[in-house]
PDB file of C-alpha atoms and ligand atoms in Angstrom:
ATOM      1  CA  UNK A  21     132.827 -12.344 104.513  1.00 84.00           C
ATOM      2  CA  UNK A  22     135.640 -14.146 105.792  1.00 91.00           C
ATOM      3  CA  UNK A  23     136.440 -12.167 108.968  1.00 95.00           C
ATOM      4  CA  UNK A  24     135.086  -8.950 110.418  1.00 94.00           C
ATOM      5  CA  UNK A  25     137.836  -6.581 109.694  1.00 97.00           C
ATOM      6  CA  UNK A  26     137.500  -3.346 106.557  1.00 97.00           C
ATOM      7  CA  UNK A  27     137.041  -4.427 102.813  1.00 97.00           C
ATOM      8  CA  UNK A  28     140.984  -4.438 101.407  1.00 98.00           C
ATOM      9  CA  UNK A  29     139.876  -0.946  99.395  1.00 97.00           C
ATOM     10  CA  UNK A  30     139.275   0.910 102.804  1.00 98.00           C
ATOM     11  CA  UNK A  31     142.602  -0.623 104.179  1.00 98.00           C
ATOM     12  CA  UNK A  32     144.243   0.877 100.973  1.00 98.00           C
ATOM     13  CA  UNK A  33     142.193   3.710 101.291  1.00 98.00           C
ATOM     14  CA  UNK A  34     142.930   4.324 105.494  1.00 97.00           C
ATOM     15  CA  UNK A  35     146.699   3.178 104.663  1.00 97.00           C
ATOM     16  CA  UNK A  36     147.540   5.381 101.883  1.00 96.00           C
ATOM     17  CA  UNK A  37     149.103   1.746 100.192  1.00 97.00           C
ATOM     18  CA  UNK A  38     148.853   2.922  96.605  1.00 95.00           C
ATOM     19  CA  UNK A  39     150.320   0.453  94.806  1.00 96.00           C
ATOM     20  CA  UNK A  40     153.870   1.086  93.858  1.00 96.00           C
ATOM     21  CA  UNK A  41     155.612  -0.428  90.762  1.00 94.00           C
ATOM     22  CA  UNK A  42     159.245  -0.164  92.329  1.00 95.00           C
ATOM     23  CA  UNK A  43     157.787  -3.100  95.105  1.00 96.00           C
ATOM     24  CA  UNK A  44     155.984  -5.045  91.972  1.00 95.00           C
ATOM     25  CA  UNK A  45     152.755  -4.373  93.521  1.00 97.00           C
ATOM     26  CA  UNK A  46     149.778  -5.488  92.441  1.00 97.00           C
ATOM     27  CA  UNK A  47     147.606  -6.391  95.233  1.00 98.00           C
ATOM     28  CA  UNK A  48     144.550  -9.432  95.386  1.00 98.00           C
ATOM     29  CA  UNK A  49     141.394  -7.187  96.755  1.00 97.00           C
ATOM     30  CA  UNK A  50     139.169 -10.410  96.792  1.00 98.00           C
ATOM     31  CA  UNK A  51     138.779 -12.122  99.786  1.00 97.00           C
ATOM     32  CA  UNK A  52     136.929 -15.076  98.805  1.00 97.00           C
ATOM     33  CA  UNK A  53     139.754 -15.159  96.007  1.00 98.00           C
ATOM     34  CA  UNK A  54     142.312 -15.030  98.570  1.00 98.00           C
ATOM     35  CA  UNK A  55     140.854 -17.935 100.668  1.00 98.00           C
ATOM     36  CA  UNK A  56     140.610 -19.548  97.767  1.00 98.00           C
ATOM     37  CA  UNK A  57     144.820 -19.725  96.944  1.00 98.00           C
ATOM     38  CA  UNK A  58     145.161 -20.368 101.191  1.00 98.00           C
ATOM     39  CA  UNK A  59     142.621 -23.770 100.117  1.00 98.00           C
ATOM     40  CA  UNK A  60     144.939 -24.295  97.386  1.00 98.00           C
ATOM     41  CA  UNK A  61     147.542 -24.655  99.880  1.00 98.00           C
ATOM     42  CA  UNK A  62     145.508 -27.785 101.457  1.00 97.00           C
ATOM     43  CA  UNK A  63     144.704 -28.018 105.038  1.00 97.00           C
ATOM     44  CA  UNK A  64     146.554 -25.259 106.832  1.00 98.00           C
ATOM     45  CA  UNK A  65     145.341 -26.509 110.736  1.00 96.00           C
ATOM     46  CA  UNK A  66     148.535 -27.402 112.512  1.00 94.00           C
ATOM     47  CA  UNK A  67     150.893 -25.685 110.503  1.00 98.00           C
ATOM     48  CA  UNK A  68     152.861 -22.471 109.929  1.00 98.00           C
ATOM     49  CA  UNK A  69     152.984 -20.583 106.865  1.00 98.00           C
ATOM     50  CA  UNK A  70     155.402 -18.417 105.546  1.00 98.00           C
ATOM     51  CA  UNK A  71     154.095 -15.942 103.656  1.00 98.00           C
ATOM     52  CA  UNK A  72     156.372 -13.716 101.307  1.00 97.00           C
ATOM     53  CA  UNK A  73     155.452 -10.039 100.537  1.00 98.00           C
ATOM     54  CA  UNK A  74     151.759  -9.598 102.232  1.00 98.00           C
ATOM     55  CA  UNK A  75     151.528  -6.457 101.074  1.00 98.00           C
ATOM     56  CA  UNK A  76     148.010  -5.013 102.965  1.00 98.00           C
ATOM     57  CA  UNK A  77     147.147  -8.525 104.066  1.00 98.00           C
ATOM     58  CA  UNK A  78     144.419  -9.961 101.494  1.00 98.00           C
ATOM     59  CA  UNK A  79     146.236 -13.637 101.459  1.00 98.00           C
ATOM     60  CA  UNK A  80     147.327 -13.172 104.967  1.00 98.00           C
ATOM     61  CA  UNK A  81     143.511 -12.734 106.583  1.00 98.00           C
ATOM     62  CA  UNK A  82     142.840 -15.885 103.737  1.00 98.00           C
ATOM     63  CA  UNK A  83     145.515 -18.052 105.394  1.00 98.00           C
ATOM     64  CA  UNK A  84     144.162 -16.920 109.023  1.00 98.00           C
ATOM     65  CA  UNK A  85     140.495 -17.503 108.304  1.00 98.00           C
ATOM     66  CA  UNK A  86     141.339 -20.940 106.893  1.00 98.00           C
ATOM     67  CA  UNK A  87     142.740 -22.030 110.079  1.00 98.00           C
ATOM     68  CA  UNK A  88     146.712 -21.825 109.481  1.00 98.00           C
ATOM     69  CA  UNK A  89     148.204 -21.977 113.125  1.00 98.00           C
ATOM     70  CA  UNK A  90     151.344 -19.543 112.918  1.00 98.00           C
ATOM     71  CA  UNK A  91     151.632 -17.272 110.001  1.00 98.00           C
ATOM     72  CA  UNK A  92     154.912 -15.470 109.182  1.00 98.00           C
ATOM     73  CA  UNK A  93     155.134 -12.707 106.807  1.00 98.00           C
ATOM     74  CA  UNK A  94     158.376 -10.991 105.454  1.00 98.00           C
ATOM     75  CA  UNK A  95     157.526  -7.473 103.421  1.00 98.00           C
ATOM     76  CA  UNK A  96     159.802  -5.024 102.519  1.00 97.00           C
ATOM     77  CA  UNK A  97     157.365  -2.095 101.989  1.00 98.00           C
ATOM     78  CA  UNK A  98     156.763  -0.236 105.602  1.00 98.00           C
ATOM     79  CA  UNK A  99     154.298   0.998 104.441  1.00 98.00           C
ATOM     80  CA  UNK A 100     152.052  -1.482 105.115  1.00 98.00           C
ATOM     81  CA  UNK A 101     153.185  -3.136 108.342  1.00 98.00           C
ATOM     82  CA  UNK A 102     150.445  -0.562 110.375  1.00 98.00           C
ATOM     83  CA  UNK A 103     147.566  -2.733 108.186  1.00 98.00           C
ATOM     84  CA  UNK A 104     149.007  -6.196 108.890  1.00 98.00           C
ATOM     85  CA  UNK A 105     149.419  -5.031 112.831  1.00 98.00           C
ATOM     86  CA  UNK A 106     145.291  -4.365 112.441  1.00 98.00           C
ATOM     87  CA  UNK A 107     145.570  -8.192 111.035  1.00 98.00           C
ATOM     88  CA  UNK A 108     147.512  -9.456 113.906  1.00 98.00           C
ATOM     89  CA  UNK A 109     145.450  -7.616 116.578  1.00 98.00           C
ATOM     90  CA  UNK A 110     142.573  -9.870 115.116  1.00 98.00           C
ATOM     91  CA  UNK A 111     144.157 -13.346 115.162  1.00 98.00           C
ATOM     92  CA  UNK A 112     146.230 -12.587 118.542  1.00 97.00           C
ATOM     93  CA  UNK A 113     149.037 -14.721 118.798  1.00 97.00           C
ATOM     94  CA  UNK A 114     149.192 -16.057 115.091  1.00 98.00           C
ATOM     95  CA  UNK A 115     150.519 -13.513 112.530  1.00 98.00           C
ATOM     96  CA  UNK A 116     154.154 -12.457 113.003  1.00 98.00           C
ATOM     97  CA  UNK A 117     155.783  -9.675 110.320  1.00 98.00           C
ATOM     98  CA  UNK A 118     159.390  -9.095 109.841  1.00 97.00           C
ATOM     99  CA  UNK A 119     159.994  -6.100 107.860  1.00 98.00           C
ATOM    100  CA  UNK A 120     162.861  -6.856 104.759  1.00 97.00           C
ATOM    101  CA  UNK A 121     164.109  -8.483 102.014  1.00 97.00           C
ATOM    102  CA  UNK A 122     162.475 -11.848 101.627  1.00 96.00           C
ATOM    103  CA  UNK A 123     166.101 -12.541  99.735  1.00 96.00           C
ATOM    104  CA  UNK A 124     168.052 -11.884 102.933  1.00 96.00           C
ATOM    105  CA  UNK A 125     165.637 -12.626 105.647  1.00 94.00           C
ATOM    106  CA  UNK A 126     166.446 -15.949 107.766  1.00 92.00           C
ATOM    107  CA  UNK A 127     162.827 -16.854 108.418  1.00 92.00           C
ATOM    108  CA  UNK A 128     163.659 -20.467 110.020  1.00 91.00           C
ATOM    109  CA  UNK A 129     164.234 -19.692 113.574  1.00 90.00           C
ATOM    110  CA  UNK A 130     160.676 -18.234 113.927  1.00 93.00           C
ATOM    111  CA  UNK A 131     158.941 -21.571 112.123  1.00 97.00           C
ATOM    112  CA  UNK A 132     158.087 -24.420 113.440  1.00 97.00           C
ATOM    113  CA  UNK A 133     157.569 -27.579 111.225  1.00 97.00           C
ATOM    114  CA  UNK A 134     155.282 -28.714 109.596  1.00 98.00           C
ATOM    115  CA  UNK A 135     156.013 -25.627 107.318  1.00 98.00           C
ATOM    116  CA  UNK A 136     153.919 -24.263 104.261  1.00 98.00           C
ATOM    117  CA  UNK A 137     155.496 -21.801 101.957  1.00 98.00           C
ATOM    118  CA  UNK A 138     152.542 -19.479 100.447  1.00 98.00           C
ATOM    119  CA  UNK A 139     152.974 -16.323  98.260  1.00 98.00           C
ATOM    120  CA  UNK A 140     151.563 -14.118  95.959  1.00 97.00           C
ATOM    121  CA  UNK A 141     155.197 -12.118  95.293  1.00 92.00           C
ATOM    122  CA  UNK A 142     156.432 -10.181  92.161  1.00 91.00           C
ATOM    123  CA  UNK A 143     157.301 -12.307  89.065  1.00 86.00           C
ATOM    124  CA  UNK A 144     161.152 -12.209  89.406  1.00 85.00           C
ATOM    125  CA  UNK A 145     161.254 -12.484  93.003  1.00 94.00           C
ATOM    126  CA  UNK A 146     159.158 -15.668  93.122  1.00 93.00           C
ATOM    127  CA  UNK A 147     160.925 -17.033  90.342  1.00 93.00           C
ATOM    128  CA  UNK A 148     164.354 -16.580  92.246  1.00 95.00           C
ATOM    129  CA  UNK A 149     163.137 -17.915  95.780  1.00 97.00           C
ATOM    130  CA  UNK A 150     161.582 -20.409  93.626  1.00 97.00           C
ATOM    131  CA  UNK A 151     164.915 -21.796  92.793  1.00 95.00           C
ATOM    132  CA  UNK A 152     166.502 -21.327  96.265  1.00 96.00           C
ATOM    133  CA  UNK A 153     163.854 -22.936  98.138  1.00 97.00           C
ATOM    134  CA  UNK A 154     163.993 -25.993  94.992  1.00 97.00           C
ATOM    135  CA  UNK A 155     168.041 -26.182  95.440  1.00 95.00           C
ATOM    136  CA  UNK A 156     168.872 -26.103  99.294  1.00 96.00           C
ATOM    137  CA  UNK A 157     172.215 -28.224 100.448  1.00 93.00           C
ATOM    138  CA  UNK A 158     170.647 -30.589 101.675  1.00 94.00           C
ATOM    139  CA  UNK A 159     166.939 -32.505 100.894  1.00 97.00           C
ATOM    140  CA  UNK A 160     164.128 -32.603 102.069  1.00 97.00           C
ATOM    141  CA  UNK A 161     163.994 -29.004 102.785  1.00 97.00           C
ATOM    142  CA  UNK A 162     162.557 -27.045 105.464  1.00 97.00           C
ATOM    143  CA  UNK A 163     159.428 -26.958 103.809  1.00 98.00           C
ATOM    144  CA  UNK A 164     156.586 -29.434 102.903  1.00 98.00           C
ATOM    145  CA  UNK A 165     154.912 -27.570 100.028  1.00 98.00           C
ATOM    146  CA  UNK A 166     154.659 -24.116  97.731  1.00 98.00           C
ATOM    147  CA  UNK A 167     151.563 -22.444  96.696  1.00 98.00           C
ATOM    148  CA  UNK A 168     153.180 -19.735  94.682  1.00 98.00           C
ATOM    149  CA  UNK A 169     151.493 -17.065  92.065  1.00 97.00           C
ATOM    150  CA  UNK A 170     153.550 -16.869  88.813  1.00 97.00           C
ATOM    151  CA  UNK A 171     153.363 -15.230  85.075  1.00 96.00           C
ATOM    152  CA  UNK A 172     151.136 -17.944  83.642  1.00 97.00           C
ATOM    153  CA  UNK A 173     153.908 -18.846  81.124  1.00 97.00           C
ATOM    154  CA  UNK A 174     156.105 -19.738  84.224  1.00 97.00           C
ATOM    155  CA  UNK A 175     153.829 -21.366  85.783  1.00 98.00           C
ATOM    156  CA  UNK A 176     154.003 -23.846  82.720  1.00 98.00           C
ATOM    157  CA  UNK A 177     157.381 -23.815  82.659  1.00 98.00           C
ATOM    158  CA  UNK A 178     157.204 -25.660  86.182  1.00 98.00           C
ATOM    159  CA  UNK A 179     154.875 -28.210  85.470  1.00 98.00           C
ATOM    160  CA  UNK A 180     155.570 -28.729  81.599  1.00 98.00           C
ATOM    161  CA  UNK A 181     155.905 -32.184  80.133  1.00 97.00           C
ATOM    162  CA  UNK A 182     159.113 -33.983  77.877  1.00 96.00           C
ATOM    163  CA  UNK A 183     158.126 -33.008  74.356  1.00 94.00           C
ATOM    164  CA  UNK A 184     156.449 -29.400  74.672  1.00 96.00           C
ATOM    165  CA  UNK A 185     158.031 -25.665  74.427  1.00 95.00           C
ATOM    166  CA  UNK A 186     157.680 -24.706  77.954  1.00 97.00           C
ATOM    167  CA  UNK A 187     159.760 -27.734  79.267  1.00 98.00           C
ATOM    168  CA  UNK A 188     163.048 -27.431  80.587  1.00 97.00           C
ATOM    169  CA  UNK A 189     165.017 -26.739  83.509  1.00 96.00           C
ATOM    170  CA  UNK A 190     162.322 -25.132  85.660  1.00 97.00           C
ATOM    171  CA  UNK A 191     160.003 -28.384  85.275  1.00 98.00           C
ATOM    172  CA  UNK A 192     163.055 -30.706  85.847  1.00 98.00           C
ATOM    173  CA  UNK A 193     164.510 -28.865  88.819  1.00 97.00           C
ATOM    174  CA  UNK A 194     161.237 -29.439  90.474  1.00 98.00           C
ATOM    175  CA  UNK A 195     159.666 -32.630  89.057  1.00 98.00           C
ATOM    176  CA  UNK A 196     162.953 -34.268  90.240  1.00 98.00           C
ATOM    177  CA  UNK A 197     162.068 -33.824  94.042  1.00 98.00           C
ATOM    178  CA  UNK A 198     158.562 -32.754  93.833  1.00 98.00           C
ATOM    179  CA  UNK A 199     155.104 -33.038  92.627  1.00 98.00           C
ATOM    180  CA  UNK A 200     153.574 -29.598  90.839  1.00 98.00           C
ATOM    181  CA  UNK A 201     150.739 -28.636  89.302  1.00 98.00           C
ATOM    182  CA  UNK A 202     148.522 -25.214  88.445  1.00 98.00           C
ATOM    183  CA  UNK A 203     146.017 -25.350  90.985  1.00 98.00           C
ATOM    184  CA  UNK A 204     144.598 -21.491  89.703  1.00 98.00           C
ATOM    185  CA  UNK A 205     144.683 -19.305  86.524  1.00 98.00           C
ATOM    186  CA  UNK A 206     144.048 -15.855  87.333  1.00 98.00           C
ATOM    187  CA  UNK A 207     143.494 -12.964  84.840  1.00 98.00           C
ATOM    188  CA  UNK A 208     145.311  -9.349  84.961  1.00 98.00           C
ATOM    189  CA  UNK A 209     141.478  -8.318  86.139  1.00 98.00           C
ATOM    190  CA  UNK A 210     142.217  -9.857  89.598  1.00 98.00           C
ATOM    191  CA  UNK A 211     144.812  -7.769  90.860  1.00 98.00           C
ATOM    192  CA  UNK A 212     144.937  -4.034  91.399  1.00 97.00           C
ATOM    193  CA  UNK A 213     146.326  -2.611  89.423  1.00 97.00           C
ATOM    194  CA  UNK A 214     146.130  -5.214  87.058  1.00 97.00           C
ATOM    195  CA  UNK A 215     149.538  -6.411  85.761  1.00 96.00           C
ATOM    196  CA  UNK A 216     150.116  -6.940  81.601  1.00 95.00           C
ATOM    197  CA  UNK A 217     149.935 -10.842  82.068  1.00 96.00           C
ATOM    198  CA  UNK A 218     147.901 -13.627  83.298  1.00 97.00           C
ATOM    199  CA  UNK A 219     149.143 -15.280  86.540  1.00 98.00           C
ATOM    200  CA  UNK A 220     148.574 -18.978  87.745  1.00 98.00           C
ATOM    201  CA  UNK A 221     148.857 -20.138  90.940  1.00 98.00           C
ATOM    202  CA  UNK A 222     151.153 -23.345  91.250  1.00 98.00           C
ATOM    203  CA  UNK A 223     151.370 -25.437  94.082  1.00 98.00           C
ATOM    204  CA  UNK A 224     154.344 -28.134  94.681  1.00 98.00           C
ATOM    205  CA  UNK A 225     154.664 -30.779  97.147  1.00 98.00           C
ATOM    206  CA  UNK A 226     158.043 -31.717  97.997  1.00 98.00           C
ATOM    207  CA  UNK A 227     159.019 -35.824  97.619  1.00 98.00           C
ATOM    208  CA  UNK A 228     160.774 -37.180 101.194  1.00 98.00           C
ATOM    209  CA  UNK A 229     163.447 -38.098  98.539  1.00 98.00           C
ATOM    210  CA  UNK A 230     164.460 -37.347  94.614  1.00 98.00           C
ATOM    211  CA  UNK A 231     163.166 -39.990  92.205  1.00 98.00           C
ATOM    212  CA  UNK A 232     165.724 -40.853  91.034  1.00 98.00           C
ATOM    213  CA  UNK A 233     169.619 -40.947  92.140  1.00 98.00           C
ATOM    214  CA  UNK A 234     171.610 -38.571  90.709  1.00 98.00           C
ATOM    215  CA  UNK A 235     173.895 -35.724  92.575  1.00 97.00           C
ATOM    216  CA  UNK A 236     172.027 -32.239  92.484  1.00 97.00           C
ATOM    217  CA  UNK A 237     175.362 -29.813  91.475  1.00 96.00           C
ATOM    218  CA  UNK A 238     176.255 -32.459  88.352  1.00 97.00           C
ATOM    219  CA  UNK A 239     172.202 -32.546  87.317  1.00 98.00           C
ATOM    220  CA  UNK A 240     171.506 -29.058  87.382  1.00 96.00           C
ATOM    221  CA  UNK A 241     174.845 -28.645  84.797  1.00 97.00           C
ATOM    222  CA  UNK A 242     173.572 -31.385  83.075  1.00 98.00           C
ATOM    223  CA  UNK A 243     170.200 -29.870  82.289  1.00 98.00           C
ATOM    224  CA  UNK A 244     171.533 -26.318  82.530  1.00 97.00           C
ATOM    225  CA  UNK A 245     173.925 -26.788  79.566  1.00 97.00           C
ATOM    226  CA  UNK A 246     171.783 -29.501  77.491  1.00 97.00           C
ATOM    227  CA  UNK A 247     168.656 -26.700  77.006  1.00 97.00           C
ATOM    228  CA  UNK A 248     170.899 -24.012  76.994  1.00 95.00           C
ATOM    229  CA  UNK A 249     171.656 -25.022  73.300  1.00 92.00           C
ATOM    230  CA  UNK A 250     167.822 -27.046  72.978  1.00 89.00           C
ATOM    231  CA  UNK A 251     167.607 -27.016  69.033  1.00 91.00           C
ATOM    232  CA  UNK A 252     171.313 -28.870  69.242  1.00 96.00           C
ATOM    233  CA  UNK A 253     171.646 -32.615  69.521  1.00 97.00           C
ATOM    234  CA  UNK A 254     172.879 -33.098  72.929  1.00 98.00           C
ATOM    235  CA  UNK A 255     176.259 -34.818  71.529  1.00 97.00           C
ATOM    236  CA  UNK A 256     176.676 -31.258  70.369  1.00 97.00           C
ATOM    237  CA  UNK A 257     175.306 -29.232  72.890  1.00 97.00           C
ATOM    238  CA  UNK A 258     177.033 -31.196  75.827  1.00 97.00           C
ATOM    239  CA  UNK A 259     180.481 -31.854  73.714  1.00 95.00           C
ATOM    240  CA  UNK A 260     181.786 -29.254  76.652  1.00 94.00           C
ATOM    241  CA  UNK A 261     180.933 -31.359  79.454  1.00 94.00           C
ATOM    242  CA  UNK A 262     183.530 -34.684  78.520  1.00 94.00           C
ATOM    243  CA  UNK A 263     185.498 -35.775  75.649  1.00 94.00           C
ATOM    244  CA  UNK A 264     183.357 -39.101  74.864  1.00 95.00           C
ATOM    245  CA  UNK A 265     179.838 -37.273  75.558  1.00 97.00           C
ATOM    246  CA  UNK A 266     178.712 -39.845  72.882  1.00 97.00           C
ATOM    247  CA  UNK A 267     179.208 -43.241  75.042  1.00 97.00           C
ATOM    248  CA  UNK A 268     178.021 -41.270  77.881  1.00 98.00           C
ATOM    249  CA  UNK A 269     174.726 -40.507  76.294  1.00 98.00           C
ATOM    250  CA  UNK A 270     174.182 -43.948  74.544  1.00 98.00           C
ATOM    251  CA  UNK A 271     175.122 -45.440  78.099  1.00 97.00           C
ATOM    252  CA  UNK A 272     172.435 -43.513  79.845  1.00 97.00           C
ATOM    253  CA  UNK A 273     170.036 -44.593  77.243  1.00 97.00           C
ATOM    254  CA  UNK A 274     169.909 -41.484  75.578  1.00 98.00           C
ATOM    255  CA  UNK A 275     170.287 -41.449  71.321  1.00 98.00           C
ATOM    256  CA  UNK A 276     173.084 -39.053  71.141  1.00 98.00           C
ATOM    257  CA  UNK A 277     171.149 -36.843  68.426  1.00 98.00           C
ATOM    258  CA  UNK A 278     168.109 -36.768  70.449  1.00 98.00           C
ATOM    259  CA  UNK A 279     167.931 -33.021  71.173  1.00 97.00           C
ATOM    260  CA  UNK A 280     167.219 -31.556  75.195  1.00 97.00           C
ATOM    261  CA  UNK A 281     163.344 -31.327  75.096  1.00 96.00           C
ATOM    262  CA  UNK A 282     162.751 -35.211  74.095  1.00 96.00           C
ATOM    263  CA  UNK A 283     164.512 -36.462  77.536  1.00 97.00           C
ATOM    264  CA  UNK A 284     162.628 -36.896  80.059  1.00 98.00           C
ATOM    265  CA  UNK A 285     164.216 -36.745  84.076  1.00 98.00           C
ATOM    266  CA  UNK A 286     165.010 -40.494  84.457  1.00 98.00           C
ATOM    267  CA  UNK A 287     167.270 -40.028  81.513  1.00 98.00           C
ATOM    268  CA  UNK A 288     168.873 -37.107  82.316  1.00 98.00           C
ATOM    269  CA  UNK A 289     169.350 -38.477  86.074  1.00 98.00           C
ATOM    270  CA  UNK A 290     171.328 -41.443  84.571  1.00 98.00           C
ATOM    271  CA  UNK A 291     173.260 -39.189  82.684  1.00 98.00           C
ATOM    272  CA  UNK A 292     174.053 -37.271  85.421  1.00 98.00           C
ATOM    273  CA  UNK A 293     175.308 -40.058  87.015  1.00 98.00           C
ATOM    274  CA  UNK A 294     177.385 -41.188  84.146  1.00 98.00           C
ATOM    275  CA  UNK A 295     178.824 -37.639  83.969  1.00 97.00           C
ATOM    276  CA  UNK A 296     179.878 -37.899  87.857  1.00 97.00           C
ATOM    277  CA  UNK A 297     181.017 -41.400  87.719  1.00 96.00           C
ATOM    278  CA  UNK A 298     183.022 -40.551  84.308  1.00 93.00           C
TER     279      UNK A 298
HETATM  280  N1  SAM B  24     150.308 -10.598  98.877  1.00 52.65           N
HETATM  281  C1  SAM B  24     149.686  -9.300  98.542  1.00 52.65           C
HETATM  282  C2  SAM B  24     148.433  -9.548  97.753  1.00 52.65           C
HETATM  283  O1  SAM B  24     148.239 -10.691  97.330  1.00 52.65           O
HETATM  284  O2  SAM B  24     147.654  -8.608  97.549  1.00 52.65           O
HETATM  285  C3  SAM B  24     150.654  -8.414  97.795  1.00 52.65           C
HETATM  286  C4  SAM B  24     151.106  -8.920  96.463  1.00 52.65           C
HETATM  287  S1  SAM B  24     152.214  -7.867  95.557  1.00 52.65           S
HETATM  288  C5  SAM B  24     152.241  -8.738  93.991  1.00 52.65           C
HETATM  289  C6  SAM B  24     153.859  -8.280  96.131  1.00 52.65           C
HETATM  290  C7  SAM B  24     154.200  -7.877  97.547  1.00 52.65           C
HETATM  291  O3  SAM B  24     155.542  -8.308  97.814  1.00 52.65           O
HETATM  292  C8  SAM B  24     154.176  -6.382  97.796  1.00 52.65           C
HETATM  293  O4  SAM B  24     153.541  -6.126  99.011  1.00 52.65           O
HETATM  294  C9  SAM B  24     155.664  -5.988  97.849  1.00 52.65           C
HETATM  295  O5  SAM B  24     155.892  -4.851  98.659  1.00 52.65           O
HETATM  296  C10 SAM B  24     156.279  -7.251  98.428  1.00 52.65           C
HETATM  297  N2  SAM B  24     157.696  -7.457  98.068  1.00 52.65           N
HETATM  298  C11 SAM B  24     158.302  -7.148  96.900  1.00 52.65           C
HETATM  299  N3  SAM B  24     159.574  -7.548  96.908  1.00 52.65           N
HETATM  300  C12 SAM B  24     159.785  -8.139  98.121  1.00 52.65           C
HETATM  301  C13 SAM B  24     160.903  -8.743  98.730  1.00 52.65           C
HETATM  302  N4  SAM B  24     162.082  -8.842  98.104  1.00 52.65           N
HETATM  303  N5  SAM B  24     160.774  -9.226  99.990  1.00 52.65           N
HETATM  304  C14 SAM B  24     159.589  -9.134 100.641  1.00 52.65           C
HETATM  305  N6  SAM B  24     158.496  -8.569 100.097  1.00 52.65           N
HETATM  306  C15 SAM B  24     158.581  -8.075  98.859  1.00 52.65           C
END
């Protein structure tokens, strides 16, 4: 037992929360499971977490009972903000909900750094704030790490090496300025309802800087238009990006019929560069 308030089913139960597909919800009922992902997160004493879609509160009362000093969660079902007001009666002081879209909140002027970003959110959402929170205007970010639940095939995406199916832009975008690895596999059985697919918790630590020099808008065309084509040779596939792609590519290093998934991110950073500087 991790703290002394109802099992999740008598929340759901009290709440009337059936899950509802329209909010992608399929809720974590485990409690040990959810303190698990909130240990995923490492140690949470002395920071605030933002926590995106709580839903009835399984991860929140994780992140709580593990210690995390100012939780923020941002849900856009009303539903359930009567639960998570049970929650913050318990931990007085330390959970804060805003009710809304997690893609139009402003969370930042209720943080206070060091800040953790934890979620267990539906697929396409996550995958979208994913990307925002990866591509802000200026690095590092507000944030010091993700612990995010994904499809298991995006989770692999993320953390997928030069040379396999799964890598591409996802695992660039975020291996450039961060470290990220599965820290969880989860099957459908773990949620209720269960979704179709298996899910994977990743979690990312942001670098203090990218490692390697390149500028973020010309990179992220780079790799956007190299794997958009990724059976082509990239002289082909990136023939729309300048007129002598070929001396770019050799420049950089790069055999100009090597094809998108063979190069890994130092390569495609000193293309980028070559690209900008060209
Ligand atoms: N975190 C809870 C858990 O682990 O049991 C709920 C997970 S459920 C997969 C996703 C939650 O995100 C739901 O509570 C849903 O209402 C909420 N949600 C969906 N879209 C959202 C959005 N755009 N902004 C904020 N919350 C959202």
């Amino acid at each position: 037992m991790i703290d002394h308030l109802p099992p999740l089913r008598a929340v759901i139960r009290d709440h009337d929360l059936r899950a509802k597909k329209s909010f992608g919800q399929n809720f974590l009922l485990d409690l040990n499971l959810t303190a698990r992902i909130a240990r995923a997160a490492g140690d949470l004493t002395g920071a605030d977490v933002l926590e995106v879609g709580p839903g009835p509160g399984g991860l929140t009362r994780g992140l709580l009972a593990e210690g995390a000093r100012h939780v923020l969660a941002v849900e856009k079902d009303a539903r359930c903000l009567p639960a998570l007001a049970e929650i913050a009666d318990a931990y007085p002081g330390r959970l804060a909900v805003i009710e809304g879209d997690a893609l139009a909140v402003d969370p930042l002027a209720h943080l206070t750094p060091p800040i953790k970003i934890i979620a267990n959110l539906p697929y396409n959402v996550g995958t979208e704030l994913l990307i925002r929170w990866m591509t802000p205007a200026q690095w590092p970010p507000f944030w010091d790490s993700l612990t995010l639940m994904f499809q298991r095939e995006v989770a692999e995406r993320i953390v997928a090496k030069p040379g396999s199916k799964a890598y591409g832009r996802l695992a660039l975008m975020v291996g450039w300025r961060a470290d990220a690895r599965i820290v969880l596999h989860l099957p459908p059985g773990a949620f209720t309802p269960p979704p179709k697919v298996s899910s994977a918790v990743v979690h990312i630590t942001r670098l203090d800087a990218p490692r390697y020099p390149a500028d973020a808008k010309v990179l992220e065309r780079v790799v956007a238009v190299a794997f958009n084509q990724r059976r082509k040779m990239l002289r082909a596939a990136l023939k729309g990006l300048h007129p002598d792609i070929e001396t770019l590519l050799r420049a950089s290093g790069i055999a100009p019929t090597a094809r998108a998934e063979e190069i890994g991110l130092a390569q495609f950073c000193a293309l980028a560069r070559a690209v900008k500087d060209a």
